[in-house]
Coordinates of C-alpha atoms in Angstrom, one line a residue:
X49 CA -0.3 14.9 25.3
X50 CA -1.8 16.6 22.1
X51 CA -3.3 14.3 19.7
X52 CA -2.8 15.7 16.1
X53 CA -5.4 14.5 13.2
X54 CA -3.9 13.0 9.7
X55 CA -4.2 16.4 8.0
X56 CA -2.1 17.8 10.7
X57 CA 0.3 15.1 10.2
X58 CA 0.5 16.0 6.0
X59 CA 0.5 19.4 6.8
X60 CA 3.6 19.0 8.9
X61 CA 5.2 16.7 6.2
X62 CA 4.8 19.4 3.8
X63 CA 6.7 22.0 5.8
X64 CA 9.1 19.6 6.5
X65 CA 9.6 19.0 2.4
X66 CA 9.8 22.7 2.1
X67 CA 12.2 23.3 5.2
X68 CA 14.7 20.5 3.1
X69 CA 15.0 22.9 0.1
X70 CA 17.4 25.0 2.5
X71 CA 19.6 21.9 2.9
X72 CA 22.7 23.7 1.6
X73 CA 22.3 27.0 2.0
X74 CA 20.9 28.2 5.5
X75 CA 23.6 27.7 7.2
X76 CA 24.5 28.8 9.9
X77 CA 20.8 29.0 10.6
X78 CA 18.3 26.3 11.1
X79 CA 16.5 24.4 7.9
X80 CA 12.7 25.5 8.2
X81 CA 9.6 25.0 6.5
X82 CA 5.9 26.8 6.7
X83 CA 2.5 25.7 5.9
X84 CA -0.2 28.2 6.2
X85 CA -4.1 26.8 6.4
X86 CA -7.8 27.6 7.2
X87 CA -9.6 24.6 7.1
X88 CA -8.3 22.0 5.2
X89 CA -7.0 24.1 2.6
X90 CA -3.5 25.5 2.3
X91 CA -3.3 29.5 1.3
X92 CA 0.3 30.2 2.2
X93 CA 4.0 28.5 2.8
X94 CA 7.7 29.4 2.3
X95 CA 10.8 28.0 4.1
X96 CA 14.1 29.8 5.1
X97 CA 16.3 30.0 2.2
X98 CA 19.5 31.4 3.1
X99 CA 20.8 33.6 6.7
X100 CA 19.4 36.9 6.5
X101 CA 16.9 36.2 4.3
X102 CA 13.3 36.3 5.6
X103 CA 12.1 33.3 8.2
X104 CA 10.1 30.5 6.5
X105 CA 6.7 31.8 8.8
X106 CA 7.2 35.4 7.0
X107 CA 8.2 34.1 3.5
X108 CA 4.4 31.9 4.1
X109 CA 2.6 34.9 5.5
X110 CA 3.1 37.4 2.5
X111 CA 0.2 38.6 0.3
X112 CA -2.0 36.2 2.3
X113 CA -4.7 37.0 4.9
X114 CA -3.9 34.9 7.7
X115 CA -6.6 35.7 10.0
X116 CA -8.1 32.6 12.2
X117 CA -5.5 30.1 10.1
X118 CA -3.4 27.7 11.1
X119 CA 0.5 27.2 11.0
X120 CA 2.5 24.3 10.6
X121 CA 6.3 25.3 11.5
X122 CA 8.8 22.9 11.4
X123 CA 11.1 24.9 14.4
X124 CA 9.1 26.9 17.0
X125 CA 9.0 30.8 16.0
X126 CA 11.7 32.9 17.1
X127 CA 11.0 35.9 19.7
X128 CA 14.2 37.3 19.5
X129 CA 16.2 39.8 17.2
X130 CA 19.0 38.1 15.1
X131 CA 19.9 39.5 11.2
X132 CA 15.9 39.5 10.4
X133 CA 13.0 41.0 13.3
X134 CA 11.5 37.9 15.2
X135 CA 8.2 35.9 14.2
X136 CA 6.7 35.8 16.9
X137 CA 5.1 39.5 16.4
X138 CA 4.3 39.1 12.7
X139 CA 2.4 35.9 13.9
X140 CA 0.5 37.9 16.1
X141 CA -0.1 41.1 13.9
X142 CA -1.6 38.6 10.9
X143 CA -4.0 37.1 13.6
X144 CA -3.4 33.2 13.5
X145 CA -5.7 31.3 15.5
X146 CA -3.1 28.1 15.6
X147 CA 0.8 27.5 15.5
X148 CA 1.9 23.9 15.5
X149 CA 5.5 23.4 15.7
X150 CA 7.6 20.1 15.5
X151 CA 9.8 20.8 17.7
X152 CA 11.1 23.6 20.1
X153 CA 14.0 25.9 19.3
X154 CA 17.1 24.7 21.2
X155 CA 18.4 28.1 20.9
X156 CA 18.0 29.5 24.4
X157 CA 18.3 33.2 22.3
X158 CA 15.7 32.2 20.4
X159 CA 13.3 30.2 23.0
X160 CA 10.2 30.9 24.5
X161 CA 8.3 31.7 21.2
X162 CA 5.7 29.9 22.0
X163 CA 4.8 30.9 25.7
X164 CA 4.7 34.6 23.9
X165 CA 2.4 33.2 21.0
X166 CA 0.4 31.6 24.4
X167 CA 0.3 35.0 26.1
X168 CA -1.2 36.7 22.9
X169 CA -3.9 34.3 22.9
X170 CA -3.0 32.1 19.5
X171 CA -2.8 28.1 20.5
X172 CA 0.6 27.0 20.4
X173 CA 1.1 23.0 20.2
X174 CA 4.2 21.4 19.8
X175 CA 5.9 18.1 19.0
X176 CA 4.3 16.5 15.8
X177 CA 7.0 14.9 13.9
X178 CA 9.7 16.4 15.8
X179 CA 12.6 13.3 15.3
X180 CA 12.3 14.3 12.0
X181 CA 12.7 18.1 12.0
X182 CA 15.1 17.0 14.9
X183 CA 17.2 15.0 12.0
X184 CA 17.3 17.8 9.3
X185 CA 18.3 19.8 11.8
X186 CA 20.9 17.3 14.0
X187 CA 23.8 20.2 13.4
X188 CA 22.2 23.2 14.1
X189 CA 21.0 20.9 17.0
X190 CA 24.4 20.1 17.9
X191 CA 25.9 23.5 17.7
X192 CA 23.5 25.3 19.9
X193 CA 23.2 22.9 22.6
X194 CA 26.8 21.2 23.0
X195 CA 28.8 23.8 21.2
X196 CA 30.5 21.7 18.2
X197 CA 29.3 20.6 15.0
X198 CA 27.6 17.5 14.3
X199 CA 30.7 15.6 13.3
X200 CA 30.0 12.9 10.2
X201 CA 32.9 10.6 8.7
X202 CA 32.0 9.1 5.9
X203 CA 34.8 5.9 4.9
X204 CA 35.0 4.4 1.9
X205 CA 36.3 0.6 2.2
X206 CA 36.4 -2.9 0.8
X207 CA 34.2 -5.5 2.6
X208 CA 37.3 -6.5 4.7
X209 CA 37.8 -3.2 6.2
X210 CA 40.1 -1.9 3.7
X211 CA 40.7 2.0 2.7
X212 CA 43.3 2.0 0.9
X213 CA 46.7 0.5 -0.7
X214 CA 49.0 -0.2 1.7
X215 CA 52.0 1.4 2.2
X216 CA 54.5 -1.1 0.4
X217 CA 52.2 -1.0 -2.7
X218 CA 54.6 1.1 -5.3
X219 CA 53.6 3.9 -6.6
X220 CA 50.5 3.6 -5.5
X221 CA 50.8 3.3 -2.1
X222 CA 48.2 4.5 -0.3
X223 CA 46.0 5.8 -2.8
X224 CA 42.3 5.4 -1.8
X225 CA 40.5 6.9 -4.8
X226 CA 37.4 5.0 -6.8
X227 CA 37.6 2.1 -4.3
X228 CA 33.5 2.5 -4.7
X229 CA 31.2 2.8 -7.6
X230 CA 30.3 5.8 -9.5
X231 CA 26.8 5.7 -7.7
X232 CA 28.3 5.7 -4.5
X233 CA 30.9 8.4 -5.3
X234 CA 27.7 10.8 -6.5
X235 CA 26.1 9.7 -2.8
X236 CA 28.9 10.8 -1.3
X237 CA 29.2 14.1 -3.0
X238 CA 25.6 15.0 -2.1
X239 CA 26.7 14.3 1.9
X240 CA 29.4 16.8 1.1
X241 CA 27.0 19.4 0.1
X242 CA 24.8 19.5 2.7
X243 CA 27.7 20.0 5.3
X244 CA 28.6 23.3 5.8
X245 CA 32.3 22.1 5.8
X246 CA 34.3 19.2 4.7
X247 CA 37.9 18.3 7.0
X248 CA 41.0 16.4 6.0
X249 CA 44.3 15.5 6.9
X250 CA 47.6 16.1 5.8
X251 CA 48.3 12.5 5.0
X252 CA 45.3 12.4 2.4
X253 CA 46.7 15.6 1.0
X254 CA 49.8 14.0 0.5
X255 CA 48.2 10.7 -0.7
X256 CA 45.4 11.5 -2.7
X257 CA 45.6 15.4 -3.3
X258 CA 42.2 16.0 -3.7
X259 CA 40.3 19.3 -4.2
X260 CA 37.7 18.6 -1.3
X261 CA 34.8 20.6 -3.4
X262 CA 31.5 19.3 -4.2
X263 CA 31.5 18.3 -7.9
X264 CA 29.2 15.5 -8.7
X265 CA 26.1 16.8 -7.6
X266 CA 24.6 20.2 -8.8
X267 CA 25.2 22.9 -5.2
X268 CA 24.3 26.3 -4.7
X269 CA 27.8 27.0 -2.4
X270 CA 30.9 25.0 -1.8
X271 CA 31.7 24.1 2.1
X272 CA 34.3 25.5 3.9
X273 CA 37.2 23.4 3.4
X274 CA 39.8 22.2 6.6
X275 CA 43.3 20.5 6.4
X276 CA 44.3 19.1 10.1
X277 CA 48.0 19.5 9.8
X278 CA 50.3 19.5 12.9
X279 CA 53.4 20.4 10.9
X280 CA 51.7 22.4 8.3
X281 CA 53.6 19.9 6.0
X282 CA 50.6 20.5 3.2
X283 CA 52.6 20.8 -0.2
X284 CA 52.4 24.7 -1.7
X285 CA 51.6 23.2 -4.7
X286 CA 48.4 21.5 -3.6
X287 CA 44.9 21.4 -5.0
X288 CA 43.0 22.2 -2.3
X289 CA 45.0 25.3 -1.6
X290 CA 43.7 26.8 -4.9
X291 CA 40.3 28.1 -5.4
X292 CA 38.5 29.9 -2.0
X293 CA 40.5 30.2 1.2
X294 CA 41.4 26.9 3.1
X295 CA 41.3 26.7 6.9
X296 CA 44.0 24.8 8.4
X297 CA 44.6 23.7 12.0
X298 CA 48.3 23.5 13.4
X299 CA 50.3 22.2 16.2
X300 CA 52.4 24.9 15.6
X301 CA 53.1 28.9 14.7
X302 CA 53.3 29.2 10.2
X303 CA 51.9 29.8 7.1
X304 CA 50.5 28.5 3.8
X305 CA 49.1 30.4 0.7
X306 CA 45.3 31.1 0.5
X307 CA 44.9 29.4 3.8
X308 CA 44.0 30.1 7.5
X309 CA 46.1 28.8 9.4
X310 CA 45.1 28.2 13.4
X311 CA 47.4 26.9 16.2
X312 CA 45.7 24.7 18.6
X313 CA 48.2 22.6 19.8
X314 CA 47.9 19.7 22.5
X315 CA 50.5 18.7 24.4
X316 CA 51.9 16.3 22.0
X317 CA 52.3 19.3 19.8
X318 CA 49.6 18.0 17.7
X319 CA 46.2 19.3 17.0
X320 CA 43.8 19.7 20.2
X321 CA 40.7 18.1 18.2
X322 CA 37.9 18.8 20.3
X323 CA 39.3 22.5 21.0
X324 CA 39.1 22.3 17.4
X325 CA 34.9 21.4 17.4
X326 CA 34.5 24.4 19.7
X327 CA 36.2 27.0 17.3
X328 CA 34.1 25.8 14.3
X329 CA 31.0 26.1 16.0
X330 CA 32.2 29.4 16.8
X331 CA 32.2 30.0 13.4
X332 CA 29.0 28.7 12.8
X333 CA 29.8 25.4 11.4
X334 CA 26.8 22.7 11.9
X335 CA 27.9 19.9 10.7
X336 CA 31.1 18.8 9.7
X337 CA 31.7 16.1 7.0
X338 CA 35.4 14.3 7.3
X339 CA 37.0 12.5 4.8
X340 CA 40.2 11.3 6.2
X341 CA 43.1 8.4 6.1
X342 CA 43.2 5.9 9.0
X343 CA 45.2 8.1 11.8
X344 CA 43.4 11.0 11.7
X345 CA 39.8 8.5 11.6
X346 CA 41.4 7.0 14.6
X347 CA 42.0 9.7 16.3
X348 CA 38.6 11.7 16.3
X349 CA 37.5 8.4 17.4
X350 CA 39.7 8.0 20.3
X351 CA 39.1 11.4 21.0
X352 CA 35.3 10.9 21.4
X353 CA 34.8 13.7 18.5
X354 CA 32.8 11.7 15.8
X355 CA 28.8 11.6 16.0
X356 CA 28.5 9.4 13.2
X357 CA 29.9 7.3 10.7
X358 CA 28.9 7.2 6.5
X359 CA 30.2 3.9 5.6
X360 CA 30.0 2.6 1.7
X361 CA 31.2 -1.0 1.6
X362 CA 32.5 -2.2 -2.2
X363 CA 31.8 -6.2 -2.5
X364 CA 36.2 -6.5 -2.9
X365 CA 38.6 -7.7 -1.0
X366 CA 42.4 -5.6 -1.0
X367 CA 44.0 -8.1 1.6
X368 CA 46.3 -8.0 4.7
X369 CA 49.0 -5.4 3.3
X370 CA 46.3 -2.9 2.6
X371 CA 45.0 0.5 5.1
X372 CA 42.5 -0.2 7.5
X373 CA 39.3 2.3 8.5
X374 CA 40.8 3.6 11.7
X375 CA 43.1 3.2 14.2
X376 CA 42.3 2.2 17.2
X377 CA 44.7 -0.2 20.1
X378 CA 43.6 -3.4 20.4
X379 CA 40.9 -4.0 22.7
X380 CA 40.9 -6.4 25.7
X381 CA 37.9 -7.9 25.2
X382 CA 34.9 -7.8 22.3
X383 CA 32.5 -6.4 25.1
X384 CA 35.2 -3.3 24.9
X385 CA 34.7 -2.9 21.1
X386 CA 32.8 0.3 19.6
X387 CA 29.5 -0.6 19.1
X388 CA 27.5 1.1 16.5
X389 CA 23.4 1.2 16.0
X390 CA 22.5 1.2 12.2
X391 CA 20.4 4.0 11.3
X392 CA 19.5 2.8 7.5
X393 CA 21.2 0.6 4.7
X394 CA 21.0 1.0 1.4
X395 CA 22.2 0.0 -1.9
X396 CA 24.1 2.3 -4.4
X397 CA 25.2 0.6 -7.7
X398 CA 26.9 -2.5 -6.7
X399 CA 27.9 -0.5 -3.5
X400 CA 25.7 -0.8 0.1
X401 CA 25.9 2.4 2.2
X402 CA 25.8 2.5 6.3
X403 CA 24.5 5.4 8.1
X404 CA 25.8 4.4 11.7
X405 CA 25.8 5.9 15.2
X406 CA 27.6 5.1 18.4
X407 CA 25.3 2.6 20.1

């Protein structure tokens, strides 16, 4: 096993900072960052700023000389041809002595970089921080290797489960808006941004009518925006029909103004959700952010579609009458209930927030 030294270990860290200013705008590409060095010194890095742009290894490389230096990569150098010529050659051509690269390219297209880097005669180590370039990178991840998204629901509740006004609440009912703080709501807003599309369904249209778009926190491009609506019952008079083109999956053959609509029907004659996952990661979605009312929470669940949950908890209480986070059938037993592992807590305002995965 290779045994990296501390300046290996900050070097890494630093590409890994750079790799994170791509957060919302490489998609559908991979987030990477680049750290150039000869000695202990660093004399070149970029990252990969949007698709089609120029990798993060040729953005470092440029107006440098390279010769004998090392390179911290975040994802191991491509040896293919995509939208922009591989890395592996340019690599080669500026003479590096060393690539280190956190972790391997899932990308089977893409793979292999390193046993050509090898062949050419530069050192090619692997694996230093790699959960952590693994993490910035869980959707492209996802997308390559399982063909879906990486699917994140983020649920707003009260700390006894609750999401909403129930439905014999007046005018009201059913309204979920501002049940957190305004720290909370920001939070939220940057999860939105980062994802490179944000999914609904038609009973939150109805209830809520939201616009779905990233306002709170300052973002380079909006997300693709998705309405799961068997009946396409979504009002014509909606906000999130307004503004860029909505995608919108159906049960059924129809229309709406400025949207997509798809027909992926299951036998109920609702929508097939995981055949669903498989067309956006067709598309090139890598992670998809939902924000959605009990049923349609319950049923990505069920359906075994959800990779993890964004909970905000608000110290409040809305009682028995009021809408629950999901819904699931009873269970049998508690060993039958979904366990999740808790990836990190924090605290937001007055608000904590869960970042949860299936156990």
């Amino acid at each position: 096993m290779t045994s990296f030294s501390a300046f290996d270990q900050a070097m890494m860290r630093r590409a890994l900072s750079l790799a994170e200013r791509g957060l919302y705008t490489t998609t559908p590409n991979p987030r990477v960052g680049c750290v150039v060095t000869r000695g202990e010194a660093i004399i070149g890095e970029g990252w990969h700023e949007r698709a089609g742009s120029p990798h993060a290894e040729v953005q470092a490389l440029r107006g440098i000389d390279a010769r004998g230096a090392t390179i911290y990569v975040t994802l191991e150098p491509c040896n293919h041809h995509g939208r922009t010529p591989p890395c592996v050659p340019a690599l080669v051509q500026a003479g590096v002595a060393r690539v280190v690269a956190a972790m391997r390219d899932p990308n089977r297209e893409s793979a292999n970089g390193g046993e050509a880097l090898a062949a050419a005669g530069i050192r090619f180590e692997h694996g230093l921080l790699a959960e952590e370039a693994r993490e910035l990178n869980i959707g492209f991840v996802s997308r390559v290797t399982r063909g879906r998204p990486w699917v994140r629901m983020k649920i707003a509740a009260t700390l006894d489960g609750r999401t909403a006004l129930g439905e014999g609440s007046g005018a009201n009912a059913g309204r979920s808006q501002w049940i957190t703080g305004p720290e909370a709501r920001r939070d939220g807003h940057r999860w939105r941004a980062r994802a490179c599309a944000i999914l609904t369904g038609i009973g939150t249209v109805r209830a809520d009518d939201p616009q779905l778009t990233v306002r709170e926190v300052d973002t380079p491009r909006q997300p693709l925006r998705i309405i799961i609506d068997s009946r396409l019952e979504t009002p014509r008079d909606a906000r999130i029909l307004r503004g860029e083109r909505v995608l919108v999956f159906a049960g059924r053959e129809g229309a709406l103004p400025n949207a997509e609509v798809i027909t992926l029907p299951n036998p109920q004659g609702k929508v097939d959700l995981p055949r669903m996952l498989e067309v956006l990661a067709q598309r090139g979605v890598n992670e998809l952010h939902v924000e959605a009312g009990l049923r349609l929470n319950g049923s990505l669940v069920r359906e075994g579609c959800v990779d993890e949950f964004l909970l905000y908890l608000n110290p409040s209480f809305l009682g028995d009458g009021a809408q629950g986070m999901l819904d699931l059938p009873a269970f049998s037993s508690l060993d039958a209930r979904l366990r999740l592992r808790v990836l990190s807590v924090e605290r937001l305002g007055d608000d904590l927030r869960l970042l949860a995965r299936p156990a």
